[in-house]
């Protein structure tokens, strides 16, 4: 890599530049210059007046949400932009909610952000189809078709539990609509 004086390990790259190539597709990619994310928030995000989403061009959390480190602690950029654009939340339990439903894609448009309670934000996720329930939940062993079959079946709980590789109580809760209650 131009300007690097470290010993080349593979593909004529030092270990650090090779890792950047492997991770980002370019040997010069990687760390953001200090201050760039803060400048983006101040100069672009807060002044953005378009109707579309404004994508965060820097680091994100594992689920794609815009995130930066502030005083050594991770913070979601949506919360920072919402506070700068709309003022501090009335209470600290309010969340920066996205009207576009694209927070998981890194949207930080101030026009799409507002303060909402956890319950209101979760309801919005259901409307946007971005909620994490049912098949979308990574730990769910059941699918919607399985739930329909369980509810129609007259077979004993133990038999169904074995068939779907779940606990007997899971089958009982599905039948009683204590879980998967939103499904008809």
mmCIF file of C-alpha atoms in Angstrom:
data_model
loop_
_atom_site.group_PDB
_atom_site.id
_atom_site.type_symbol
_atom_site.label_atom_id
_atom_site.label_comp_id
_atom_site.label_asym_id
_atom_site.label_seq_id
_atom_site.Cartn_x
_atom_site.Cartn_y
_atom_site.Cartn_z
ATOM 1 C CA UNK A 1 0.000 0.000 0.000
ATOM 2 C CA UNK A 2 1.398 3.413 -0.941
ATOM 3 C CA UNK A 3 3.200 5.079 1.930
ATOM 4 C CA UNK A 4 3.197 2.022 4.201
ATOM 5 C CA UNK A 5 6.647 1.103 5.440
ATOM 6 C CA UNK A 6 5.645 -2.071 7.278
ATOM 7 C CA UNK A 7 6.852 -5.437 6.045
ATOM 8 C CA UNK A 8 4.646 -6.990 3.358
ATOM 9 C CA UNK A 9 3.082 -10.267 4.429
ATOM 10 C CA UNK A 10 0.837 -11.274 1.536
ATOM 11 C CA UNK A 11 -0.298 -9.737 -1.759
ATOM 12 C CA UNK A 12 2.446 -7.127 -1.206
ATOM 13 C CA UNK A 13 0.490 -5.759 1.783
ATOM 14 C CA UNK A 14 1.321 -5.544 5.471
ATOM 15 C CA UNK A 15 -0.944 -7.384 7.892
ATOM 16 C CA UNK A 16 -3.060 -4.282 8.717
ATOM 17 C CA UNK A 17 -3.647 -3.336 5.071
ATOM 18 C CA UNK A 18 -4.384 -6.945 4.115
ATOM 19 C CA UNK A 19 -7.006 -7.150 6.885
ATOM 20 C CA UNK A 20 -8.612 -3.932 5.607
ATOM 21 C CA UNK A 21 -8.705 -5.398 2.105
ATOM 22 C CA UNK A 22 -10.337 -8.573 3.406
ATOM 23 C CA UNK A 23 -12.863 -6.735 5.603
ATOM 24 C CA UNK A 24 -13.765 -3.739 3.417
ATOM 25 C CA UNK A 25 -12.700 -4.685 -0.101
ATOM 26 C CA UNK A 26 -10.009 -1.994 -0.223
ATOM 27 C CA UNK A 27 -6.634 -1.886 1.506
ATOM 28 C CA UNK A 28 -7.014 1.820 2.324
ATOM 29 C CA UNK A 29 -10.484 1.476 3.874
ATOM 30 C CA UNK A 30 -11.194 1.320 7.543
ATOM 31 C CA UNK A 31 -11.008 3.938 10.234
ATOM 32 C CA UNK A 32 -12.870 7.188 9.847
ATOM 33 C CA UNK A 33 -10.915 10.383 10.407
ATOM 34 C CA UNK A 34 -11.610 11.761 13.877
ATOM 35 C CA UNK A 35 -14.267 14.449 13.712
ATOM 36 C CA UNK A 36 -15.824 13.432 10.390
ATOM 37 C CA UNK A 37 -18.954 11.850 11.943
ATOM 38 C CA UNK A 38 -19.493 14.893 14.203
ATOM 39 C CA UNK A 39 -19.076 17.229 11.214
ATOM 40 C CA UNK A 40 -21.561 15.136 9.218
ATOM 41 C CA UNK A 41 -24.112 15.415 12.033
ATOM 42 C CA UNK A 42 -23.640 19.188 12.423
ATOM 43 C CA UNK A 43 -23.262 20.145 8.762
ATOM 44 C CA UNK A 44 -25.417 17.617 6.925
ATOM 45 C CA UNK A 45 -27.821 15.661 9.116
ATOM 46 C CA UNK A 46 -29.277 18.525 11.141
ATOM 47 C CA UNK A 47 -29.624 20.793 8.082
ATOM 48 C CA UNK A 48 -30.991 18.072 5.775
ATOM 49 C CA UNK A 49 -34.394 19.142 4.442
ATOM 50 C CA UNK A 50 -35.155 16.462 1.865
ATOM 51 C CA UNK A 51 -38.131 14.113 2.173
ATOM 52 C CA UNK A 52 -36.098 10.976 1.504
ATOM 53 C CA UNK A 53 -33.882 9.059 3.876
ATOM 54 C CA UNK A 54 -30.430 10.384 4.703
ATOM 55 C CA UNK A 55 -28.060 7.413 5.036
ATOM 56 C CA UNK A 56 -25.287 7.414 7.620
ATOM 57 C CA UNK A 57 -21.990 6.979 5.719
ATOM 58 C CA UNK A 58 -19.927 5.847 8.727
ATOM 59 C CA UNK A 59 -19.883 2.962 11.182
ATOM 60 C CA UNK A 60 -23.043 1.164 12.215
ATOM 61 C CA UNK A 61 -24.110 -1.262 14.890
ATOM 62 C CA UNK A 62 -24.514 -4.937 14.073
ATOM 63 C CA UNK A 63 -28.133 -4.329 13.030
ATOM 64 C CA UNK A 64 -27.268 -1.474 10.644
ATOM 65 C CA UNK A 65 -28.217 1.469 12.878
ATOM 66 C CA UNK A 66 -26.015 4.581 12.728
ATOM 67 C CA UNK A 67 -23.718 4.658 15.747
ATOM 68 C CA UNK A 68 -20.762 6.645 17.027
ATOM 69 C CA UNK A 69 -18.612 6.685 20.130
ATOM 70 C CA UNK A 70 -19.065 9.691 22.426
ATOM 71 C CA UNK A 71 -16.683 9.925 25.384
ATOM 72 C CA UNK A 72 -15.905 6.229 24.988
ATOM 73 C CA UNK A 73 -19.570 5.148 24.977
ATOM 74 C CA UNK A 74 -21.551 3.978 21.936
ATOM 75 C CA UNK A 75 -24.488 6.243 21.028
ATOM 76 C CA UNK A 76 -27.099 5.971 18.317
ATOM 77 C CA UNK A 77 -26.862 8.865 15.876
ATOM 78 C CA UNK A 78 -30.655 9.003 15.449
ATOM 79 C CA UNK A 79 -30.985 10.029 19.096
ATOM 80 C CA UNK A 80 -28.349 12.757 18.705
ATOM 81 C CA UNK A 81 -29.919 14.121 15.490
ATOM 82 C CA UNK A 82 -33.421 13.969 16.979
ATOM 83 C CA UNK A 83 -32.272 15.997 19.985
ATOM 84 C CA UNK A 84 -30.475 18.567 17.829
ATOM 85 C CA UNK A 85 -33.440 18.915 15.445
ATOM 86 C CA UNK A 86 -36.384 18.657 17.866
ATOM 87 C CA UNK A 87 -34.973 19.447 21.289
ATOM 88 C CA UNK A 88 -34.325 17.192 24.259
ATOM 89 C CA UNK A 89 -36.918 14.506 25.019
ATOM 90 C CA UNK A 90 -39.455 15.307 27.738
ATOM 91 C CA UNK A 91 -38.134 12.329 29.659
ATOM 92 C CA UNK A 92 -35.050 10.149 29.147
ATOM 93 C CA UNK A 93 -37.135 7.026 28.441
ATOM 94 C CA UNK A 94 -38.374 8.373 25.106
ATOM 95 C CA UNK A 95 -36.810 6.877 21.987
ATOM 96 C CA UNK A 96 -35.868 8.444 18.664
ATOM 97 C CA UNK A 97 -38.384 6.757 16.351
ATOM 98 C CA UNK A 98 -38.211 6.636 12.541
ATOM 99 C CA UNK A 99 -41.390 7.437 10.604
ATOM 100 C CA UNK A 100 -39.758 5.899 7.507
ATOM 101 C CA UNK A 101 -39.085 2.556 9.167
ATOM 102 C CA UNK A 102 -35.500 2.574 7.896
ATOM 103 C CA UNK A 103 -33.505 3.146 11.074
ATOM 104 C CA UNK A 104 -32.005 -0.323 10.604
ATOM 105 C CA UNK A 105 -30.678 0.891 7.231
ATOM 106 C CA UNK A 106 -28.878 3.854 8.793
ATOM 107 C CA UNK A 107 -31.423 6.635 8.132
ATOM 108 C CA UNK A 108 -30.654 9.784 10.168
ATOM 109 C CA UNK A 109 -32.985 12.258 8.429
ATOM 110 C CA UNK A 110 -34.295 14.727 11.024
ATOM 111 C CA UNK A 111 -37.637 14.832 9.165
ATOM 112 C CA UNK A 112 -38.090 11.121 9.836
ATOM 113 C CA UNK A 113 -37.270 11.310 13.545
ATOM 114 C CA UNK A 114 -39.497 12.091 16.521
ATOM 115 C CA UNK A 115 -39.629 11.251 20.219
ATOM 116 C CA UNK A 116 -41.878 8.296 21.080
ATOM 117 C CA UNK A 117 -42.381 5.880 23.923
ATOM 118 C CA UNK A 118 -41.107 2.310 23.641
ATOM 119 C CA UNK A 119 -44.700 1.100 23.069
ATOM 120 C CA UNK A 120 -45.306 3.661 20.297
ATOM 121 C CA UNK A 121 -41.978 2.818 18.655
ATOM 122 C CA UNK A 122 -42.737 -0.926 18.745
ATOM 123 C CA UNK A 123 -46.186 -0.266 17.216
ATOM 124 C CA UNK A 124 -44.485 1.680 14.410
ATOM 125 C CA UNK A 125 -42.156 -1.264 13.786
ATOM 126 C CA UNK A 126 -45.186 -3.505 13.276
ATOM 127 C CA UNK A 127 -46.674 -1.033 10.785
ATOM 128 C CA UNK A 128 -43.364 -0.841 8.895
ATOM 129 C CA UNK A 129 -42.868 -4.604 8.973
ATOM 130 C CA UNK A 130 -39.555 -4.245 10.774
ATOM 131 C CA UNK A 131 -40.627 -5.746 14.105
ATOM 132 C CA UNK A 132 -38.748 -8.725 15.475
ATOM 133 C CA UNK A 133 -41.469 -11.248 16.209
ATOM 134 C CA UNK A 134 -42.490 -14.593 14.832
ATOM 135 C CA UNK A 135 -40.243 -15.864 12.059
ATOM 136 C CA UNK A 136 -38.196 -12.642 12.139
ATOM 137 C CA UNK A 137 -36.991 -13.477 15.637
ATOM 138 C CA UNK A 138 -33.658 -15.215 15.283
ATOM 139 C CA UNK A 139 -34.326 -17.616 18.161
ATOM 140 C CA UNK A 140 -37.738 -18.813 16.952
ATOM 141 C CA UNK A 141 -37.858 -22.478 16.023
ATOM 142 C CA UNK A 142 -41.412 -22.248 14.687
ATOM 143 C CA UNK A 143 -42.633 -20.761 11.428
ATOM 144 C CA UNK A 144 -46.106 -19.411 10.660
ATOM 145 C CA UNK A 145 -47.028 -22.621 8.820
ATOM 146 C CA UNK A 146 -46.009 -24.624 11.910
ATOM 147 C CA UNK A 147 -48.208 -22.465 14.142
ATOM 148 C CA UNK A 148 -51.207 -22.975 11.841
ATOM 149 C CA UNK A 149 -50.625 -26.733 11.869
ATOM 150 C CA UNK A 150 -50.286 -26.819 15.673
ATOM 151 C CA UNK A 151 -53.544 -24.919 16.133
ATOM 152 C CA UNK A 152 -55.466 -27.162 13.707
ATOM 153 C CA UNK A 153 -54.037 -30.421 15.014
ATOM 154 C CA UNK A 154 -55.768 -32.595 17.601
ATOM 155 C CA UNK A 155 -52.563 -34.557 18.250
ATOM 156 C CA UNK A 156 -51.204 -34.672 21.819
ATOM 157 C CA UNK A 157 -48.832 -31.943 22.978
ATOM 158 C CA UNK A 158 -45.935 -34.374 23.421
ATOM 159 C CA UNK A 159 -46.228 -35.620 19.828
ATOM 160 C CA UNK A 160 -46.263 -32.108 18.390
ATOM 161 C CA UNK A 161 -43.421 -30.999 20.655
ATOM 162 C CA UNK A 162 -41.285 -33.844 19.345
ATOM 163 C CA UNK A 163 -42.257 -33.174 15.725
ATOM 164 C CA UNK A 164 -41.317 -29.463 15.910
ATOM 165 C CA UNK A 165 -38.380 -29.960 18.290
ATOM 166 C CA UNK A 166 -39.782 -27.606 20.929
ATOM 167 C CA UNK A 167 -40.903 -27.906 24.517
ATOM 168 C CA UNK A 168 -44.384 -29.203 25.362
ATOM 169 C CA UNK A 169 -45.158 -25.835 26.989
ATOM 170 C CA UNK A 170 -44.401 -24.065 23.699
ATOM 171 C CA UNK A 171 -47.086 -26.109 21.926
ATOM 172 C CA UNK A 172 -49.547 -25.379 24.746
ATOM 173 C CA UNK A 173 -48.851 -21.616 24.586
ATOM 174 C CA UNK A 174 -49.295 -21.571 20.787
ATOM 175 C CA UNK A 175 -52.650 -23.361 21.095
ATOM 176 C CA UNK A 176 -53.808 -21.030 23.885
ATOM 177 C CA UNK A 177 -52.679 -17.980 21.843
ATOM 178 C CA UNK A 178 -50.347 -16.898 24.620
ATOM 179 C CA UNK A 179 -47.612 -16.795 21.970
ATOM 180 C CA UNK A 180 -48.041 -15.981 18.265
ATOM 181 C CA UNK A 181 -51.263 -14.251 19.366
ATOM 182 C CA UNK A 182 -51.362 -11.905 16.362
ATOM 183 C CA UNK A 183 -51.793 -14.807 13.966
ATOM 184 C CA UNK A 184 -55.345 -15.803 13.015
#
